[in-house]
CSV table of C-alpha atoms and ligand atoms in Angstrom, one decimal:
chain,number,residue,atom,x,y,z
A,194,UNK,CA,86.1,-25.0,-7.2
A,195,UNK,CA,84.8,-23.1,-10.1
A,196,UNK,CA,87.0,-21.9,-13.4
A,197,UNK,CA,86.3,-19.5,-15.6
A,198,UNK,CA,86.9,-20.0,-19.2
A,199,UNK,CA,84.8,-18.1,-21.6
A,200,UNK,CA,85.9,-20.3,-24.8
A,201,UNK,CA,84.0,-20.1,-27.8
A,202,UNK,CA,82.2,-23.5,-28.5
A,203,UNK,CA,83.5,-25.0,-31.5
A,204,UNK,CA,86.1,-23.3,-31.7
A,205,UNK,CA,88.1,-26.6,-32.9
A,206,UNK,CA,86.1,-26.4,-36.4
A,207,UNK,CA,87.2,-22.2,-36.4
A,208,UNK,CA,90.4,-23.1,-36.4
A,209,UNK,CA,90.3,-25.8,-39.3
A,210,UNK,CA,88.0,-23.0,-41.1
A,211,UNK,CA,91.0,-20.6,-40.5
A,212,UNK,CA,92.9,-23.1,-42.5
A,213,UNK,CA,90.6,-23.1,-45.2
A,214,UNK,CA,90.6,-19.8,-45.6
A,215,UNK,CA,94.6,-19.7,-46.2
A,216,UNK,CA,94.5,-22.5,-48.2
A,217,UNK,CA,92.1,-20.3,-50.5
A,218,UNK,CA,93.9,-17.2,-50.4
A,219,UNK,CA,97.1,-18.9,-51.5
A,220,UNK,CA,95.5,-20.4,-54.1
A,221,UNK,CA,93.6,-17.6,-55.5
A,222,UNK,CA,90.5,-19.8,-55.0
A,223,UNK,CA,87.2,-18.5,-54.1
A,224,UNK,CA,84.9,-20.7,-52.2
A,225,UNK,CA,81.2,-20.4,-51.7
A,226,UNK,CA,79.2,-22.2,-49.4
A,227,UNK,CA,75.9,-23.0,-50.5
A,228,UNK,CA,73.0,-23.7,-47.7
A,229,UNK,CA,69.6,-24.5,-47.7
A,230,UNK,CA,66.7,-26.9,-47.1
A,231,UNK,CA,66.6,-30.1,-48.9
A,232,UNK,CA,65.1,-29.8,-52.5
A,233,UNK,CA,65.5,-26.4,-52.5
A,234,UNK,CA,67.7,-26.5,-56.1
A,235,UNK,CA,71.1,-26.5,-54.9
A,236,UNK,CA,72.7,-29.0,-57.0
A,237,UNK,CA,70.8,-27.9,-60.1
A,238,UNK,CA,71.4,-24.1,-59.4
A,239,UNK,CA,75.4,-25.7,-59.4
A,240,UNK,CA,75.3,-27.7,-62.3
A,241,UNK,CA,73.4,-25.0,-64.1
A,242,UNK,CA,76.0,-22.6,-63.5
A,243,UNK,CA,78.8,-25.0,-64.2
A,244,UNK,CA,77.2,-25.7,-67.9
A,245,UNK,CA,76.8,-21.9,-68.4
A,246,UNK,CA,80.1,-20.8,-67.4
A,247,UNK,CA,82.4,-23.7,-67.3
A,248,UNK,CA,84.3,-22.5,-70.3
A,249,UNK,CA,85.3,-19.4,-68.9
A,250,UNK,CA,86.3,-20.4,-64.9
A,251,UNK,CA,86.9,-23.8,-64.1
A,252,UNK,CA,84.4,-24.8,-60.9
A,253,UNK,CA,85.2,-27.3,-58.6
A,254,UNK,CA,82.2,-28.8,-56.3
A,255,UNK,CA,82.1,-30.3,-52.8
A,256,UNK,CA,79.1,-32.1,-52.5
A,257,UNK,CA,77.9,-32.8,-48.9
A,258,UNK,CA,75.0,-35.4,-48.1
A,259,UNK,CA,74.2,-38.1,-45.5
A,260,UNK,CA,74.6,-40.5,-48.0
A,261,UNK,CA,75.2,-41.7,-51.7
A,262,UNK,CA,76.9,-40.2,-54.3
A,263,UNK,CA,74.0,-39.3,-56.2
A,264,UNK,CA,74.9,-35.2,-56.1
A,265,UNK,CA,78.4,-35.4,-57.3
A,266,UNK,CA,77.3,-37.5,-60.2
A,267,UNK,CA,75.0,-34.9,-61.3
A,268,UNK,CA,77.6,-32.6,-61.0
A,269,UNK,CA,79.8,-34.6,-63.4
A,270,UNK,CA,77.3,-35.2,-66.1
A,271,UNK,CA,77.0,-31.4,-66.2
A,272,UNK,CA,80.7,-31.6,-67.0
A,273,UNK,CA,82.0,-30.6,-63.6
A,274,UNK,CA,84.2,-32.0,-61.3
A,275,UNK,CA,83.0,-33.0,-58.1
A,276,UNK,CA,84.3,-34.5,-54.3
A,277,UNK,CA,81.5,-36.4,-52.2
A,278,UNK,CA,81.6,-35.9,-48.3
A,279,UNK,CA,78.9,-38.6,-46.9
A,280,UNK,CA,78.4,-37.4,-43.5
A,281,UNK,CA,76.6,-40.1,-41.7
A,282,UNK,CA,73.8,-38.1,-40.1
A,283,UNK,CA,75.7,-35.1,-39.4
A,284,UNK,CA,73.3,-32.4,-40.6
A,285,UNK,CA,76.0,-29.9,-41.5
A,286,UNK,CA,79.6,-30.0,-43.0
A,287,UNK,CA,82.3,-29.2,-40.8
A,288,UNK,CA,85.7,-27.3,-42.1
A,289,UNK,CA,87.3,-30.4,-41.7
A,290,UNK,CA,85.6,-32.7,-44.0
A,291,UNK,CA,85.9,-30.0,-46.2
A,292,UNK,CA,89.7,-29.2,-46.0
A,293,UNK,CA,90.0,-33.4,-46.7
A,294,UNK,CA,87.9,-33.1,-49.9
A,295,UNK,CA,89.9,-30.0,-51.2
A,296,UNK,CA,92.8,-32.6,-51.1
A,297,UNK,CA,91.0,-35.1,-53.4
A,298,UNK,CA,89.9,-32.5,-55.2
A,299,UNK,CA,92.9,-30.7,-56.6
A,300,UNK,CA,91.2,-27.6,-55.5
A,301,UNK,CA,94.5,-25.1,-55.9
A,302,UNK,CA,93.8,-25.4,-59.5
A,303,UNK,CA,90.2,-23.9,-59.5
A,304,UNK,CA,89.0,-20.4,-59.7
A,305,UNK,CA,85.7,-21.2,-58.2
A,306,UNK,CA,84.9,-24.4,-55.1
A,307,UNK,CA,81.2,-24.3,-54.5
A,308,UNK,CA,80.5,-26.5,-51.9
A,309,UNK,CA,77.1,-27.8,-51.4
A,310,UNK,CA,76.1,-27.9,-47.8
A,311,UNK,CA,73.8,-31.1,-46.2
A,312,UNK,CA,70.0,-29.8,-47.2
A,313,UNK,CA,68.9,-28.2,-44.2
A,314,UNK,CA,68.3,-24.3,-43.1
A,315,UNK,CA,69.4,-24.3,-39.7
A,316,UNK,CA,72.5,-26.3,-38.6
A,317,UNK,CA,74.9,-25.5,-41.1
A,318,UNK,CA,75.2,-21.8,-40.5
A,319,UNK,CA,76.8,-22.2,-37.2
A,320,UNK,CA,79.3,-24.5,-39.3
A,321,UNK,CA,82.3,-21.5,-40.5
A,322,UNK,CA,83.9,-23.4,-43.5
A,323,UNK,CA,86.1,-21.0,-44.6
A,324,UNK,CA,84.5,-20.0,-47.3
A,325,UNK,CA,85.0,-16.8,-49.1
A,326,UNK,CA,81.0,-16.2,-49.1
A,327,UNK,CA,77.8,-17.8,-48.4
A,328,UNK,CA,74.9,-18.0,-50.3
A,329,UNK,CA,71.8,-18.9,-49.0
A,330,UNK,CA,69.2,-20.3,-51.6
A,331,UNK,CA,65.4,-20.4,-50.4
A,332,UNK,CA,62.8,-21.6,-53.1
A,333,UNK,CA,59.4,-20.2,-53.4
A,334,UNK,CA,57.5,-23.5,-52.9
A,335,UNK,CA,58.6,-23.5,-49.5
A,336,UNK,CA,57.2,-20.6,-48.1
A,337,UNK,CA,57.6,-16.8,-47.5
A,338,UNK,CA,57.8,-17.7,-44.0
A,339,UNK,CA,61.5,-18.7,-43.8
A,340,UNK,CA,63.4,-15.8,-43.6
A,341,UNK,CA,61.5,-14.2,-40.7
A,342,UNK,CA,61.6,-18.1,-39.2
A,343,UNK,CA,65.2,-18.8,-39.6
A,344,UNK,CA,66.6,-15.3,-39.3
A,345,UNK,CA,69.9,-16.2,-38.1
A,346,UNK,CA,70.7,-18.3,-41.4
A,347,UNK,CA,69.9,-15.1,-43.8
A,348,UNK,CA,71.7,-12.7,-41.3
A,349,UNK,CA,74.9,-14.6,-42.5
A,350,UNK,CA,74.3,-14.8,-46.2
A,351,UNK,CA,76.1,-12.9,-48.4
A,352,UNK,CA,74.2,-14.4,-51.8
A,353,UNK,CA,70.1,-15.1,-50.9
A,354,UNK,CA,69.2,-16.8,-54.1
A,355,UNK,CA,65.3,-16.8,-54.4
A,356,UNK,CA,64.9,-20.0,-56.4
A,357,UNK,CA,62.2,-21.6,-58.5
A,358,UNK,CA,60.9,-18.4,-59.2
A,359,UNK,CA,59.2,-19.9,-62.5
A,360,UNK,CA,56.5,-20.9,-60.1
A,361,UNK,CA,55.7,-17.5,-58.3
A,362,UNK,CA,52.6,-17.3,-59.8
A,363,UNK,CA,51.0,-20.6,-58.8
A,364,UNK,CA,51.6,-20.4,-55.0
A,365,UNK,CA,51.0,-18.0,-52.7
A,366,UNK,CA,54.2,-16.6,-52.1
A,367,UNK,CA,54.3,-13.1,-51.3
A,368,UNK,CA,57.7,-12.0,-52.9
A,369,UNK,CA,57.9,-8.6,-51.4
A,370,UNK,CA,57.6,-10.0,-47.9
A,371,UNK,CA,60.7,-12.1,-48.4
A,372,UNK,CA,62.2,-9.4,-49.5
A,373,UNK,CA,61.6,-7.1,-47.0
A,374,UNK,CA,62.4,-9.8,-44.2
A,375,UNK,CA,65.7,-10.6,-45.1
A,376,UNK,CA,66.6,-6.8,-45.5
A,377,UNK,CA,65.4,-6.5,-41.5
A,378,UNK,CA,68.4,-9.3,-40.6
A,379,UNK,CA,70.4,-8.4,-43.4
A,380,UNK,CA,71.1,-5.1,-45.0
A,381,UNK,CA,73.4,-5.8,-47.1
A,382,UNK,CA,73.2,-9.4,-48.7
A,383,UNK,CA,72.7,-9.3,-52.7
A,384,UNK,CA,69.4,-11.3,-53.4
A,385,UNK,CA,68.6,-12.6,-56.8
A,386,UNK,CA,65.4,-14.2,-58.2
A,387,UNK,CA,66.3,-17.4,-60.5
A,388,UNK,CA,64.9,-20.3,-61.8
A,389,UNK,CA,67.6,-23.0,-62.3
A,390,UNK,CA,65.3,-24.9,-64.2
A,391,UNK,CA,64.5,-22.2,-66.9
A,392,UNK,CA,67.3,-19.8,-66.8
A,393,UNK,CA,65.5,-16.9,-65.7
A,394,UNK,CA,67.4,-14.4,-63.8
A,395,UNK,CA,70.7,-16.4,-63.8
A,396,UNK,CA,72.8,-13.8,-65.7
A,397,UNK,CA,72.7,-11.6,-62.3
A,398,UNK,CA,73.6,-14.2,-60.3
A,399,UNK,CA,76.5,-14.8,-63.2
A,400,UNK,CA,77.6,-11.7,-63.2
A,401,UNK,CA,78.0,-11.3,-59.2
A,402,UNK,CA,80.0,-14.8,-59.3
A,403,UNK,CA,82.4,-13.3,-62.1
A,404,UNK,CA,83.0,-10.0,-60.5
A,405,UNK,CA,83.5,-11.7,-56.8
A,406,UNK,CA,85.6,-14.0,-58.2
A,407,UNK,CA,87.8,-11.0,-60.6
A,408,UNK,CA,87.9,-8.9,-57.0
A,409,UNK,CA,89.1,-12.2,-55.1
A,410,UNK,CA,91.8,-12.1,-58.4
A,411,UNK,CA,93.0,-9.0,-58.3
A,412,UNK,CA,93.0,-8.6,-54.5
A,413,UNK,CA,96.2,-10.9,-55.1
B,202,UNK,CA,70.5,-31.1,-34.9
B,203,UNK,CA,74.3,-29.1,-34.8
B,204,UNK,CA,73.8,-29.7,-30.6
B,205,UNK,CA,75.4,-32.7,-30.8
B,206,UNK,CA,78.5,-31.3,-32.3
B,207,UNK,CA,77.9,-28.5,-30.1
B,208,UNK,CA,78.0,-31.4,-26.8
B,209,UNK,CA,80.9,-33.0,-28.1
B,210,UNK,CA,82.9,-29.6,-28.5
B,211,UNK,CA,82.1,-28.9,-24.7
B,212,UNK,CA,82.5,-32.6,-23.8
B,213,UNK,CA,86.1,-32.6,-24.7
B,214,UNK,CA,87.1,-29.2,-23.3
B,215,UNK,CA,85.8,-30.3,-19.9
B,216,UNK,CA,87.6,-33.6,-19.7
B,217,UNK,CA,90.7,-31.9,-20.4
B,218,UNK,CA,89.7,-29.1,-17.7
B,219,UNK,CA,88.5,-32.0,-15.6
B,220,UNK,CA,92.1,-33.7,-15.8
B,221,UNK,CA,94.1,-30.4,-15.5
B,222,UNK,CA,92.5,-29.9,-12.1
B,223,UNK,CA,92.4,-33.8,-11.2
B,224,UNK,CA,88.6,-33.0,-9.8
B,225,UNK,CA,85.5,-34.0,-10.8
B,226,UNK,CA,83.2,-31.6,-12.8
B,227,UNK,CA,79.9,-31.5,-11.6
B,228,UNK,CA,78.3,-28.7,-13.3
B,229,UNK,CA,79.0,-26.1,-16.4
B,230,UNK,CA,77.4,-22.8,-18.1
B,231,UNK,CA,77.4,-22.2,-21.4
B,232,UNK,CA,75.8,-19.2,-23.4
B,233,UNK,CA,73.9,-18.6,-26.7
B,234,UNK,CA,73.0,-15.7,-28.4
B,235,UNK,CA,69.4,-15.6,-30.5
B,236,UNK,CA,70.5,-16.0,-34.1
B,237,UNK,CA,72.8,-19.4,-32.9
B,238,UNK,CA,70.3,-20.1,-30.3
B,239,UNK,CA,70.1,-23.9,-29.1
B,240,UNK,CA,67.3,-25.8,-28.0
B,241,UNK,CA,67.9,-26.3,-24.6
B,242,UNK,CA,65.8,-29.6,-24.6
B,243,UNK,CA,68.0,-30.8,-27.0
B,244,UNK,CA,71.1,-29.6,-26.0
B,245,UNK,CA,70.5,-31.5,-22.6
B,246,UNK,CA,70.0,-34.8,-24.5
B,247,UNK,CA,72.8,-34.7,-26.7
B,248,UNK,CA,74.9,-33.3,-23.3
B,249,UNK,CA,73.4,-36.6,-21.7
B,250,UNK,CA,74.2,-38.9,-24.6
B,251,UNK,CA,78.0,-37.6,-25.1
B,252,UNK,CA,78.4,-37.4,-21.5
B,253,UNK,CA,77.6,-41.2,-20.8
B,254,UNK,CA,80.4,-42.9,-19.6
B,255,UNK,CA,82.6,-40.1,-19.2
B,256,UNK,CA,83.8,-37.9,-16.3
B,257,UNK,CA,81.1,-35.7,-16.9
B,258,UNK,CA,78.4,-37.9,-16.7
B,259,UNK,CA,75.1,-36.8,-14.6
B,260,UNK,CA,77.0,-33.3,-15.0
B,261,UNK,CA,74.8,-30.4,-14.6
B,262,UNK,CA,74.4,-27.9,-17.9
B,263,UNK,CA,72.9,-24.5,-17.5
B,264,UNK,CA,72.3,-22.8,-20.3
B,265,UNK,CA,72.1,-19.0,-20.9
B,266,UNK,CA,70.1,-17.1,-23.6
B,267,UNK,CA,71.8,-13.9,-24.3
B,268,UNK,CA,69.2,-11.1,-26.3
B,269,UNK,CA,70.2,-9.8,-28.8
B,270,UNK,CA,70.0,-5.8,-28.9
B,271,UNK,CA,68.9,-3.7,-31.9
B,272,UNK,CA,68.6,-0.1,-32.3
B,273,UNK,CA,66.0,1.7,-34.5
B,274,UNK,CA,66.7,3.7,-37.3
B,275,UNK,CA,63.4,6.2,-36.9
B,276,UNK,CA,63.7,6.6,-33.2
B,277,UNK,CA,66.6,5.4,-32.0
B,278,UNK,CA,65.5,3.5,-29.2
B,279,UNK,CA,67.4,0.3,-28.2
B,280,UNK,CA,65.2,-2.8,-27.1
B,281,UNK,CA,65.9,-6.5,-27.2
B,282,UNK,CA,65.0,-8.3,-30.6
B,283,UNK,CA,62.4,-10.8,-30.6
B,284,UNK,CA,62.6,-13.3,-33.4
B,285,UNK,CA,58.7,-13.5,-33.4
B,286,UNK,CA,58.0,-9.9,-33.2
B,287,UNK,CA,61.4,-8.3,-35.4
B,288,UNK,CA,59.9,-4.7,-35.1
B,289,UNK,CA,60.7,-1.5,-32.7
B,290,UNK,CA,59.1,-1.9,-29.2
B,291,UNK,CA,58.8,1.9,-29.4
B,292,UNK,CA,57.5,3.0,-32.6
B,293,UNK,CA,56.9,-0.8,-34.7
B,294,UNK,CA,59.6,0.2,-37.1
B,295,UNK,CA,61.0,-2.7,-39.0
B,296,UNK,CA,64.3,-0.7,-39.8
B,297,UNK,CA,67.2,-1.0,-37.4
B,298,UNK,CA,70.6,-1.8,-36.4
B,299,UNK,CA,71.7,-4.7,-34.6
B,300,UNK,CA,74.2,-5.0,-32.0
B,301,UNK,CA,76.6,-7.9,-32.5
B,302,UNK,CA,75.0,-11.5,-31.7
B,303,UNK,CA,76.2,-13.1,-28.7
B,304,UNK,CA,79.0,-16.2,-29.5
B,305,UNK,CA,78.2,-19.6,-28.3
B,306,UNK,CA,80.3,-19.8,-24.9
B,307,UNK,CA,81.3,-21.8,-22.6
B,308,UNK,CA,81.8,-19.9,-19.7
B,309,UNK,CA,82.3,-22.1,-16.6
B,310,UNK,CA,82.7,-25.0,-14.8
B,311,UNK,CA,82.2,-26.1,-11.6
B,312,UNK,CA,84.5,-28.6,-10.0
B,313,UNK,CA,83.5,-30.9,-6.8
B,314,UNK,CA,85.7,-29.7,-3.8
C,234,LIG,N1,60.2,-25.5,-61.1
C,234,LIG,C1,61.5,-25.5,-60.7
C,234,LIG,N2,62.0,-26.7,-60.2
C,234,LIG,C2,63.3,-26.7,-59.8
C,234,LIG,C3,64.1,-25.5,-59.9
C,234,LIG,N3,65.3,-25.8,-59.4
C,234,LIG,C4,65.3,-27.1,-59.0
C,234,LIG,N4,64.1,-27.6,-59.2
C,234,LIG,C5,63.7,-29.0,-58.9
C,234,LIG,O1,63.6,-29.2,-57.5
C,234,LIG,C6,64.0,-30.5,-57.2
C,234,LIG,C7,65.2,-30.5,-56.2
C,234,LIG,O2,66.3,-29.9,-56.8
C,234,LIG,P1,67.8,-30.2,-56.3
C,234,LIG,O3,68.7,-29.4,-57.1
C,234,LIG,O4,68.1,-31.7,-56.2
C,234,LIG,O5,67.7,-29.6,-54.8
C,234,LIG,P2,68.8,-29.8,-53.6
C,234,LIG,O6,68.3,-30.8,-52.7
C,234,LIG,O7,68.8,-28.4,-52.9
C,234,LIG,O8,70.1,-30.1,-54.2
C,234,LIG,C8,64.4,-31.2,-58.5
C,234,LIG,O9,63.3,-31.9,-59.0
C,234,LIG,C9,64.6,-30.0,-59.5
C,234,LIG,O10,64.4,-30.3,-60.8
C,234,LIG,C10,63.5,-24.3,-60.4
C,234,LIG,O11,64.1,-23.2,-60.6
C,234,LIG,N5,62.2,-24.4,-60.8
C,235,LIG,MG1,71.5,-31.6,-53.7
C,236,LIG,ZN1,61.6,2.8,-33.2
């Protein structure tokens, strides 16, 4: 006997992700889910723009990792507050980790939850979270290769945040290739060259985070 | 290595199946598209590992690649997209269109008469 079922895999973590995504809309939250590779910046790229613009929208942070606390620490000595998933091995988050730290989080009283993803490019994008947007972050020490590598991560981005760009000029890193190879997966995905270490070309990325978040605002 | 989650999801829906029809499931297809492609060599082991001690153990697991399909922007011809070679088959063009990415599936199971 054979049945036919043509369910979508996973689809228990969809519907926890749907749940997410109410929870944000009632609250007038906007999430971001932040991906990449370990050591590509995220958690100074986060406590960077907690520091910058803390005093005008009050951040919240989700910080996922195999183990130790050692994120969410950061997170608080840049003045933020901050919710530690330890996964356990898991490579990726799942919506339901997530919606437990939102709990211990108090995260109906933020404008902004970033959550940082477990470092790695590949398994967390099939992981919906319920986020409002994603935001991939790739840093240039790692290689122009990654896009064209790992194309179904940056067809999913939103944000590609080109990170560590303060050392462009001492690797070979051909910028305009990157480019060009996350515009072939991804047409429409706002990319922004940073360095979370010196500052430079964190205003764009400011202002995007602002505006989304007015627009998420108003759409109330 | 998101297969595992990716066993344990199919795990569960097949015991349940497996119950409902009071039969023993001896084989199942899922399906992948190319931008939430699995490794099929590790998809198998994590199926094997979950499976162990279950209903579905020694279960058979086919898996499906679906291509994705992408249409050109300077000739308009449609051809399958190859992650390794993301240009036109026609005309080399790195500017197109893609058709929607096939959804991880499960599509069937097989029970034992
Ligand atoms: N040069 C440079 N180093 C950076 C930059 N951003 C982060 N780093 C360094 O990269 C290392 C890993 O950063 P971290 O934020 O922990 O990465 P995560 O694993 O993605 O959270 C740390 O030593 C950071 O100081 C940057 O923009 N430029
Ligand atoms: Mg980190
Ligand atoms: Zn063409």
């Amino acid at each position: 006997m054979k049945i036919s079922l043509n369910q979508k895999i996973l689809s228990r973590n969809e519907e926890c992700a749907k749940k997410n995504r109410i929870f944000f809309d009632e609250h007038g939250v906007f999430c971001l889910n932040v991906i990449s590779s370990p050591g590509s910046g995220k958690t100074t790229t986060i406590s960077r723009t907690i520091k910058d613009l803390g005093d005008k929208i009050r951040i919240g942070v989700v910080e996922g990792d195999i183990k130790t606390d050692t994120d969410a620490q950061k997170i608080r000595d840049a003045g933020g507050e901050a919710v530690q998933i330890e996964t356990h091995g898991a490579c990726h988050l799942s919506a339901e980790q997530v919606y437990n730290a939102l709990k211990a989080l108090d995260a109906e009283k933020m404008d902004v939850v970033i959550i940082e993803n477990v470092g790695n490019l590949v398994c967390p994008s099939a992981f919906d979270l319920g986020e409002s947007k994603r935001v991939i972050l790739l840093s240039v020490p790692e290689g122009d290769d990654k896009p064209i590598k790992y194309p179904g991560t940056f067809a999913e981005a939103d944000v590609v945040l080109i990170n560590k760009i303060d050392l462009k000029d001492y690797i070979d890193f051909n910028l305009e290739r990157v480019l060009a190879d996350i515009r072939v997966v991804n047409p429409d995905a706002a990319i922004f060259q940073v360095s979370a270490t010196t500052g430079e070309g964190m205003d764009q990325w400011y202002d995007w985070l602002i505006n989304k978040n007015g627009a998420a605002q108003s759409a109330r | 290595m998101h297969e595992t989650a990716v066993a344990e999801s199919i795990l569960n829906t097949i015991i349940a199946q497996a119950e409902t029809a009071d039969a023993k499931p001896v084989s199942a297809v899922i399906s992948c598209g190319q931008f939430n492609a699995l490794n099929d060599e590790c998809m198998q082991f994590a199926f094997e590992a979950a499976a162990a001690g279950t209903v579905c153990e020694s279960m058979l697991l086919n898996i499906k690649h679906v291509p994705l399909r992408a249409k050109c922007k300077k000739c308009d011809a449609t051809f399958e997209f190859d992650v390794y070679k993301p240009a036109c088959s026609q005309c080399d063009s790195m500017e197109f269109d893609f058709k929607r990415d096939a959804p991880l599936l499960l599509e069937t199971i097989e029970f034992e008469e």
